């Protein structure tokens, strides 16, 4: 990619694309497009923003990627079809290759069917079809743009100089694409990242100004592992980085930036610099919806009045036009009565990325209802001082260098504490944190700044810090017993034995199942709470379980969809607490005999 400079705006270039689109009919009315304000604005900015190539002096588009996230029924698929036709033969690209990508064949057919309707219905494209300049191959979901050339014997033949092809994640090869334009419809629905990687990584290197257009709604993605969520986060960071730069230039309050709303004061400067580094100059993000406006924090989203019609207009720029207000009012009435309908209303009408979905063990909805104490770092640290000197038990899950390590304290009900409370301490290697953020799609560094996580120096867990933290806990609290998974723990438990009582809790059905069921019951009855920790919450949502024929369960790390070590540590400490509660004899004698039981 050659260097570019000299930004300027070419209004004629943007207007040309708008005029092209408005010569095509829409499938719902059969009349030519009348672009909505948000559609015109996006097209003008994307196609009109130019740079000069320093090597050739050519005027080329500044933006290569258009990311448009918007609720359903705002005219997204129609716009995708129209832009696909534009790039097929009107963008000036020699041998254009336009790919419309979708999750499956059915979804892929929506945009293609709209494009075929437009081509056959618009008088000027219908004439191109009649002359043979355009050829539709419906069985192959392909449209060819052709030119008639003279042959050597004085005759004529048609040659293909452009094609628009539909691809689904079910049917594509991994090589051989040289796209001039790629349109991803509903990126959030892609089952994996393969199609995205194939169509973006180096695929447009042979083109002067390739284009990737993502037109998507929010996803029903509780695990936050999809390529759709990854690109959503990337688009938000790019948008916020540019807003931050503008605010700095104008001397405004940087707390207006969504990504910086909850950063602690002492971490703000570092967070600003991290955000600015995430800007990508060839991307243009356009985002509508609850998550785009308010973020993904459950506390923030719970404060929003989703029945406010002014909010509906902010989330749906086509409301009152393509999307009828009466429709939303009727759906809102139903959503007020049924929890399932409220989820759909938030997701499909307000474009909220959905995260509250039951998993194999404890639902995040239940988990979120069990928070104890405030969320903000300074307030949280002050609030936790009331636990000093109180009785507690510990659970530890140690890890290899790649995973997390966690030490979770459980404070049972006692004078001054009405319910049991979990207090986690979590570690991960700091030397591999950038790689881990890309792999796990979570903001480990942000969590560390918020006090939810400790990043160890280097590429491995600092077991000395883990050991010292357990010893400090024994001094600050009345720490009665600490349970360890025997895996990797023998050395550290030998060193800790003079300071705390240690017990081994193997991760088998006998020990895990009773503790997991007890945790579920206590949380359901609001009798086991947890200190606010976003990292801890993420690991609860990742757990997947093995279940035997008798209904016994235990967590399975290899089947879980992310790191679960802190949650395993919480299960271990519940197991320790159950052993203590259930033993009629002197606990020290029981542990020494090895005859303890749940």
XYZ file of C-alpha atoms in Angstrom:
598
model
C 0.000 0.000 0.000
C 1.546 3.315 -1.008
C 1.619 6.358 1.205
C -1.153 8.936 0.885
C -1.565 12.542 1.924
C -3.513 15.748 1.176
C -7.065 14.991 2.355
C -9.825 16.797 0.469
C -13.508 16.323 -0.260
C -14.762 15.611 -3.782
C -18.462 16.416 -3.613
C -19.012 15.371 -7.228
C -17.664 11.874 -6.563
C -20.048 11.349 -3.657
C -22.983 12.839 -5.560
C -22.291 10.545 -8.534
C -22.818 7.445 -6.348
C -25.964 8.952 -4.804
C -27.370 9.718 -8.252
C -26.568 6.182 -9.426
C -28.396 4.617 -6.479
C -31.392 6.885 -6.970
C -31.803 5.607 -10.541
C -32.566 2.134 -9.132
C -35.981 1.050 -7.781
C -36.582 -0.270 -4.284
C -38.227 -3.645 -3.831
C -40.891 -2.390 -1.434
C -42.268 0.422 -3.636
C -40.983 -0.279 -7.138
C -40.128 3.413 -7.344
C -36.603 4.880 -7.578
C -34.602 5.246 -4.386
C -35.115 8.465 -2.483
C -32.116 8.267 -0.197
C -32.736 8.963 3.460
C -30.587 11.626 5.049
C -28.397 9.084 6.885
C -27.904 7.042 3.687
C -26.926 10.092 1.645
C -24.585 11.321 4.361
C -22.818 7.953 4.611
C -22.437 7.630 0.825
C -21.188 11.208 0.404
C -18.605 10.880 3.177
C -17.386 7.461 2.089
C -17.110 8.066 -1.647
C -16.305 11.778 -1.517
C -13.406 11.728 0.963
C -10.244 11.630 -1.151
C -6.479 11.510 -0.834
C -3.670 11.928 -3.335
C -1.414 8.946 -3.867
C 2.121 10.225 -3.341
C 3.577 7.734 -5.832
C 1.217 8.280 -8.763
C -0.519 11.567 -7.993
C -3.913 9.924 -8.522
C -7.002 10.912 -6.621
C -8.118 7.853 -4.685
C -10.681 7.234 -1.988
C -9.492 7.795 1.546
C -11.749 5.127 3.008
C -11.621 1.464 2.049
C -13.890 0.114 4.783
C -17.445 1.294 5.474
C -18.871 -0.205 8.661
C -22.596 0.491 9.042
C -24.339 -0.944 12.119
C -28.057 -0.215 12.237
C -31.281 -1.922 13.438
C -33.412 -4.021 11.116
C -35.941 -2.442 8.735
C -33.924 0.719 8.142
C -33.251 -0.025 4.451
C -29.898 -1.746 4.892
C -30.258 -4.690 2.478
C -31.679 -2.480 -0.280
C -28.673 -0.175 0.038
C -26.312 -3.163 -0.075
C -27.876 -4.367 -3.331
C -27.667 -0.929 -4.932
C -24.013 -0.439 -3.973
C -23.194 -3.915 -5.263
C -24.612 -2.958 -8.674
C -22.674 0.323 -8.611
C -19.386 -1.457 -8.034
C -20.186 -4.035 -10.723
C -19.913 -1.591 -13.621
C -19.987 2.060 -12.535
C -16.954 2.496 -10.255
C -14.435 2.384 -13.092
C -12.688 -0.741 -11.822
C -11.327 -2.975 -14.598
C -12.523 -6.580 -14.311
C -14.519 -5.779 -11.201
C -15.158 -8.581 -8.740
C -18.002 -7.816 -6.347
C -18.744 -10.342 -3.613
C -21.840 -10.299 -1.447
C -21.078 -12.334 1.651
C -23.600 -13.713 4.107
C -23.803 -16.344 6.823
C -25.768 -18.937 4.836
C -27.437 -19.434 1.461
C -30.790 -18.066 2.599
C -29.329 -14.841 3.957
C -27.074 -14.512 0.926
C -30.095 -14.653 -1.332
C -31.805 -11.625 0.236
C -29.379 -9.031 -1.154
C -28.970 -10.916 -4.447
C -32.745 -11.070 -5.000
C -32.996 -7.342 -4.340
C -30.201 -6.673 -6.853
C -31.871 -8.847 -9.514
C -35.180 -7.032 -8.994
C -33.478 -3.664 -9.409
C -31.681 -4.729 -12.593
C -34.818 -6.129 -14.211
C -37.113 -3.286 -13.155
C -35.050 -0.152 -13.813
C -35.611 0.743 -17.508
C -31.960 1.530 -18.203
C -30.576 -1.681 -16.660
C -33.365 -3.696 -18.269
C -32.070 -2.433 -21.627
C -28.542 -3.547 -20.649
C -29.973 -7.003 -19.933
C -31.790 -7.059 -23.262
C -28.623 -6.078 -25.139
C -26.622 -8.771 -23.312
C -24.386 -6.311 -21.455
C -25.677 -7.732 -18.198
C -26.385 -11.415 -17.685
C -28.079 -12.862 -14.621
C -27.272 -16.472 -13.656
C -29.783 -17.108 -10.891
C -28.788 -20.734 -10.291
C -25.234 -19.571 -9.610
C -26.347 -16.341 -7.914
C -24.098 -14.375 -10.223
C -24.498 -11.260 -12.346
C -22.005 -10.691 -15.163
C -21.123 -7.358 -16.768
C -20.055 -8.013 -20.368
C -18.626 -6.196 -23.362
C -19.031 -7.136 -27.036
C -15.683 -7.237 -28.840
C -14.651 -7.990 -32.399
C -12.957 -11.322 -33.047
C -10.095 -11.972 -35.455
C -12.389 -13.404 -38.151
C -14.565 -10.288 -38.231
C -17.259 -11.568 -35.913
C -18.162 -10.545 -32.363
C -18.193 -12.228 -28.965
C -19.068 -11.328 -25.418
C -16.342 -11.160 -22.767
C -16.962 -10.783 -19.035
C -15.378 -7.638 -17.589
C -17.090 -7.671 -14.204
C -19.042 -10.022 -11.983
C -21.121 -9.894 -8.822
C -21.171 -13.162 -6.917
C -22.950 -14.268 -3.752
C -20.859 -16.170 -1.201
C -21.985 -17.842 1.989
C -19.902 -19.236 4.822
C -21.195 -22.663 3.742
C -19.736 -22.504 0.246
C -16.510 -20.680 -0.538
C -12.954 -21.633 -1.325
C -10.083 -20.168 0.640
C -8.061 -18.783 -2.245
C -8.329 -17.074 -5.603
C -10.339 -13.951 -4.828
C -9.288 -10.530 -6.124
C -12.210 -8.402 -4.994
C -12.760 -4.826 -6.000
C -15.714 -4.697 -3.602
C -16.844 -6.994 -0.791
C -20.208 -6.468 0.893
C -20.813 -8.307 4.172
C -24.507 -8.534 5.027
C -25.213 -9.279 8.720
C -21.619 -9.906 9.767
C -22.796 -10.779 13.278
C -24.412 -13.975 11.903
C -21.177 -15.423 10.483
C -20.584 -18.774 12.258
C -16.824 -18.188 12.380
C -14.204 -15.762 11.073
C -12.998 -17.798 8.083
C -14.937 -15.995 5.346
C -14.026 -12.596 6.801
C -10.330 -13.450 6.944
C -10.272 -14.816 3.411
C -12.051 -11.791 1.965
C -10.048 -9.139 3.840
C -6.491 -10.302 4.482
C -4.498 -9.159 1.465
C -7.440 -9.842 -0.843
C -7.536 -6.349 -2.338
C -3.795 -5.844 -2.725
C -4.058 -5.823 -6.531
C -6.650 -3.016 -6.586
C -6.081 0.729 -6.442
C -9.017 1.452 -4.173
C -10.766 -1.716 -3.024
C -13.902 -1.397 -0.945
C -15.239 -3.461 1.938
C -18.748 -2.604 3.084
C -20.178 -4.117 6.262
C -23.930 -3.640 6.695
C -25.052 -5.350 9.883
C -27.353 -5.277 12.858
C -26.262 -6.043 16.402
C -25.797 -9.677 17.332
C -27.335 -12.085 19.810
C -23.850 -12.884 21.052
C -23.604 -13.579 24.805
C -20.136 -15.067 24.512
C -18.577 -12.022 22.799
C -16.445 -14.344 20.662
C -17.864 -13.736 17.181
C -16.144 -11.928 14.322
C -19.153 -9.595 14.333
C -18.445 -8.473 17.912
C -14.735 -8.138 17.181
C -15.337 -5.799 14.237
C -18.029 -3.923 16.195
C -15.493 -3.191 18.935
C -12.932 -2.146 16.339
C -15.420 0.249 14.726
C -16.376 1.753 18.090
C -12.711 2.297 18.965
C -12.061 4.030 15.615
C -15.090 6.287 16.071
C -14.135 7.104 19.664
C -10.496 7.765 18.802
C -11.561 10.404 16.272
C -14.016 11.938 18.715
C -11.265 12.081 21.339
C -8.936 13.827 18.913
C -11.608 16.432 18.117
C -12.407 17.022 21.777
C -8.736 17.469 22.598
C -8.376 20.038 19.813
C -11.441 21.917 21.054
C -10.466 21.697 24.732
C -13.591 19.739 25.712
C -14.221 17.020 28.285
C -12.772 13.674 27.142
C -15.287 11.874 29.370
C -17.796 12.465 26.577
C -16.070 9.623 24.710
C -17.914 6.345 25.265
C -14.729 4.297 25.661
C -13.465 6.592 28.434
C -16.622 7.001 30.537
C -15.682 4.495 33.233
C -11.890 4.785 33.237
C -10.459 5.750 36.637
C -8.855 9.195 36.846
C -5.380 7.817 37.451
C -5.654 5.612 34.355
C -7.231 8.172 32.043
C -4.080 9.415 30.309
C -2.931 5.883 29.434
C -6.426 4.929 28.260
C -6.546 7.976 25.959
C -3.263 7.021 24.305
C -4.373 3.394 23.907
C -7.580 4.570 22.246
C -5.803 6.894 19.807
C -3.569 4.019 18.700
C -6.642 2.049 17.600
C -7.654 4.540 14.905
C -7.431 3.120 11.389
C -7.469 5.923 8.781
C -8.998 3.859 5.949
C -12.085 2.897 8.015
C -15.329 4.863 8.200
C -17.607 3.631 11.011
C -21.296 4.592 11.200
C -23.102 3.139 14.215
C -26.678 3.397 15.495
C -28.270 1.690 18.491
C -28.124 1.263 22.251
C -24.729 -0.436 22.369
C -23.237 2.123 20.001
C -24.531 5.027 22.116
C -24.261 3.690 25.674
C -21.768 0.836 25.480
C -21.992 -2.721 26.795
C -21.914 -2.106 30.554
C -25.020 -3.751 32.112
C -25.251 -0.985 34.740
C -25.413 1.702 32.037
C -27.939 -0.209 29.942
C -30.206 -0.845 32.939
C -30.541 2.915 33.508
C -31.897 3.571 30.011
C -35.599 4.155 29.446
C -36.038 1.988 26.372
C -39.685 3.096 26.049
C -38.667 6.710 25.317
C -39.682 7.395 21.710
C -36.934 10.001 21.334
C -34.459 7.164 21.933
C -36.152 5.124 19.197
C -35.418 7.879 16.696
C -31.751 8.033 17.778
C -31.407 4.289 17.202
C -33.456 4.156 13.971
C -32.590 6.942 11.507
C -35.278 5.696 9.092
C -38.043 5.768 11.729
C -41.137 7.486 10.388
C -40.125 6.622 6.814
C -38.961 3.092 5.984
C -39.876 1.987 9.521
C -43.243 3.071 10.919
C -43.596 4.528 14.415
C -46.870 2.658 14.870
C -45.022 -0.627 14.385
C -42.551 0.167 17.168
C -45.310 1.298 19.513
C -47.168 -1.996 19.074
C -43.989 -4.017 19.570
C -43.069 -1.964 22.643
C -46.466 -2.697 24.184
C -45.849 -6.422 23.806
C -42.247 -6.088 25.051
C -43.461 -4.527 28.313
C -45.457 -7.680 29.058
C -42.998 -10.419 28.060
C -39.317 -10.689 28.931
C -38.594 -12.573 25.697
C -40.236 -9.824 23.649
C -38.257 -7.157 25.504
C -35.046 -8.962 24.507
C -36.158 -8.947 20.861
C -37.161 -5.282 21.065
C -33.779 -4.319 22.479
C -31.946 -6.439 19.911
C -33.854 -5.920 16.661
C -35.366 -2.466 17.185
C -32.816 -0.701 19.387
C -29.727 -2.556 18.136
C -28.459 -3.707 21.513
C -25.887 -6.484 21.397
C -27.526 -9.163 23.516
C -25.505 -10.746 26.319
C -28.095 -11.922 28.827
C -28.605 -15.503 27.775
C -28.607 -18.654 29.878
C -25.449 -20.711 29.495
C -24.841 -24.293 30.440
C -24.488 -23.476 34.125
C -25.438 -20.071 35.555
C -27.080 -17.461 33.354
C -25.495 -14.042 33.203
C -28.912 -12.586 33.990
C -28.827 -14.358 37.354
C -25.180 -13.468 37.914
C -25.829 -9.760 37.303
C -28.556 -9.708 39.943
C -26.077 -10.879 42.600
C -23.660 -7.955 42.692
C -22.624 -6.766 46.141
C -21.465 -3.194 46.614
C -20.627 -0.382 44.185
C -19.059 -0.672 40.720
C -16.618 2.233 40.630
C -13.046 1.398 41.665
C -12.522 3.942 44.451
C -15.970 3.370 45.969
C -15.519 -0.386 45.697
C -12.175 -0.366 47.503
C -13.609 1.740 50.329
C -16.681 -0.494 50.583
C -14.555 -3.649 50.901
C -12.814 -2.378 54.033
C -15.805 -3.667 56.032
C -14.614 -7.231 55.325
C -11.379 -6.792 57.293
C -11.115 -9.256 60.146
C -14.096 -11.301 59.012
C -14.137 -15.103 58.669
C -13.509 -16.363 55.138
C -12.356 -19.330 53.053
C -10.238 -19.403 49.920
C -10.191 -21.246 46.613
C -7.239 -21.256 44.179
C -7.029 -22.409 40.581
C -3.457 -22.215 39.318
C -2.624 -22.181 35.629
C 0.081 -22.527 33.074
C 1.586 -19.409 31.496
C -1.235 -19.108 28.906
C -4.208 -19.191 31.262
C -5.447 -17.146 34.174
C -4.763 -17.881 37.815
C -7.308 -16.940 40.463
C -7.652 -16.744 44.243
C -11.268 -16.323 45.351
C -12.320 -15.596 48.932
C -15.754 -16.554 50.247
C -17.070 -14.694 53.300
C -19.960 -16.686 54.830
C -22.884 -14.978 56.585
C -21.720 -13.680 59.995
C -22.248 -10.687 62.242
C -22.138 -7.623 60.000
C -22.627 -9.687 56.823
C -26.099 -11.010 55.978
C -25.196 -13.037 52.870
C -22.170 -14.936 51.586
C -19.855 -12.874 49.366
C -17.221 -13.832 46.754
C -14.123 -11.632 46.374
C -11.817 -12.615 43.451
C -8.171 -11.808 42.720
C -7.130 -12.705 39.174
C -3.755 -12.847 37.410
C -2.612 -13.335 33.835
C 0.792 -12.863 32.127
C 1.356 -9.289 30.994
C 3.982 -10.138 28.380
C 1.406 -11.853 26.157
C -1.533 -9.546 26.848
C -1.727 -8.040 23.333
C -1.840 -11.492 21.741
C -4.386 -12.606 24.350
C -6.668 -9.631 23.669
C -6.755 -10.532 19.974
C -7.320 -14.211 20.722
C -9.908 -13.864 23.491
C -11.559 -10.633 22.246
C -11.609 -9.049 25.718
C -9.867 -5.883 27.041
C -7.414 -7.350 29.549
C -5.479 -4.075 29.876
C -8.654 -2.095 30.581
C -9.620 -4.663 33.199
C -6.205 -4.318 34.817
C -6.601 -0.535 35.004
C -10.029 -0.976 36.595
C -8.587 -3.259 39.269
C -10.310 -6.415 38.023
C -7.104 -8.164 36.995
C -3.371 -8.168 37.750
C -0.924 -8.364 34.846
C 2.285 -10.174 35.792
C 5.602 -9.086 34.298
C 6.810 -11.419 31.562
C 5.152 -14.389 29.902
C 4.282 -16.483 32.970
C 2.210 -16.199 36.124
C 4.154 -14.842 39.104
C 3.500 -17.602 41.645
C 5.380 -15.592 44.300
C 2.749 -12.841 43.969
C -0.008 -15.428 44.280
C 1.620 -16.881 47.390
C 2.153 -13.436 48.959
C -1.444 -12.426 48.222
C -2.733 -15.509 50.066
C -0.450 -14.742 53.026
C -1.656 -11.122 53.071
C -5.266 -12.341 53.052
C -4.500 -14.451 56.120
C -3.285 -11.302 57.891
C -6.136 -9.018 56.795
C -9.006 -11.491 57.256
C -9.756 -14.474 59.467
C -8.840 -16.958 56.717
C -9.815 -20.417 57.947
C -9.067 -22.679 55.011
C -7.784 -22.522 51.411
C -8.680 -25.130 48.784
C -6.431 -25.931 45.830
C -6.862 -27.910 42.684
C -4.002 -30.416 43.083
C -2.823 -29.693 39.519
C 0.289 -27.475 39.633
C -0.267 -26.702 43.325
C 1.988 -29.014 45.341
C 4.982 -26.667 45.520
C 3.030 -23.572 46.538
C 0.886 -25.465 49.066
C 3.997 -26.768 50.802
C 5.223 -23.199 51.261
C 1.817 -21.980 52.428
C 1.141 -24.745 54.965
C 2.914 -22.916 57.856
C 0.692 -19.861 57.239
C -2.778 -21.209 56.298
C -4.732 -24.446 56.460
C -4.668 -26.066 53.012
C -7.015 -28.659 51.514
C -7.013 -30.272 48.067
C -10.233 -30.131 46.004
C -9.817 -32.266 42.858
C -11.779 -31.109 39.810
C -13.869 -34.256 39.521
C -17.594 -34.911 39.651
C -17.485 -35.878 43.336
C -16.159 -32.483 44.402
C -17.309 -30.113 41.667
C -20.946 -31.120 41.204
C -22.184 -30.475 44.769
C -20.376 -27.145 44.888
C -21.730 -26.036 41.501
C -25.290 -26.963 42.434
C -24.895 -25.195 45.772
C -23.602 -22.085 43.994
C -26.563 -22.137 41.609
C -29.080 -22.511 44.460
C -27.512 -19.797 46.604
C -27.340 -17.304 43.738
C -30.929 -18.050 42.723
C -31.998 -17.255 46.297
C -29.756 -14.180 46.438
C -27.699 -15.754 49.239
C -24.328 -15.783 47.447
C -23.237 -12.415 46.098
C -20.075 -11.210 44.383
C -18.013 -8.051 44.290
C -18.226 -6.210 40.947
C -15.546 -7.532 38.598
C -16.116 -7.550 34.832
C -13.353 -10.108 34.239
C -14.886 -12.449 36.835
C -18.295 -12.048 35.155
C -16.831 -12.899 31.741
C -15.423 -16.194 33.027
C -18.795 -17.173 34.551
C -20.394 -16.678 31.144
C -17.750 -18.870 29.506
C -18.410 -22.042 31.517
C -19.633 -25.147 29.728
C -20.282 -28.331 31.691
C -19.998 -32.078 31.430
C -23.084 -33.871 32.788
C -23.327 -37.575 33.545
C -26.437 -39.763 33.448
C -27.177 -38.939 37.109
C -27.177 -35.191 36.571
C -23.765 -34.605 38.147
C -21.843 -31.756 36.544
C -18.363 -30.296 36.400
C -16.826 -27.540 34.263
C -15.005 -28.526 31.093
C -12.209 -26.160 30.136
C -11.679 -27.605 26.664
C -15.369 -27.151 25.764
C -15.845 -23.793 27.437
C -15.771 -20.797 25.139
C -13.132 -18.761 27.001
C -11.058 -18.632 30.184
C -12.880 -20.045 33.215
C -10.132 -20.319 35.871
C -11.587 -17.636 38.208
C -14.977 -19.346 38.122
C -13.347 -22.693 38.895
C -11.635 -21.061 41.893
C -15.056 -19.881 43.101
C -16.407 -23.438 42.806
C -13.416 -24.713 44.794
C -14.024 -22.235 47.622
C -17.725 -23.151 47.778
C -16.608 -26.793 48.055
C -14.317 -25.841 50.961
C -17.171 -24.002 52.706
C -19.478 -27.001 52.272
C -16.887 -29.343 53.787
C -16.511 -27.073 56.799
C -20.285 -26.782 57.277
C -20.895 -30.515 56.936
C -18.248 -31.866 59.317
C -19.410 -32.667 62.869
C -15.873 -33.460 64.024
C -12.879 -31.246 64.546
C -12.016 -29.995 61.077
C -8.255 -30.298 61.488
C -8.586 -33.990 62.417
C -10.944 -34.622 59.517
C -8.628 -33.026 56.965
C -5.624 -34.890 58.325
C -7.514 -38.179 58.034
C -8.614 -37.461 54.469
C -12.172 -38.591 55.310
C -13.927 -35.334 54.597
C -17.029 -35.332 52.407
C -19.575 -33.011 50.894
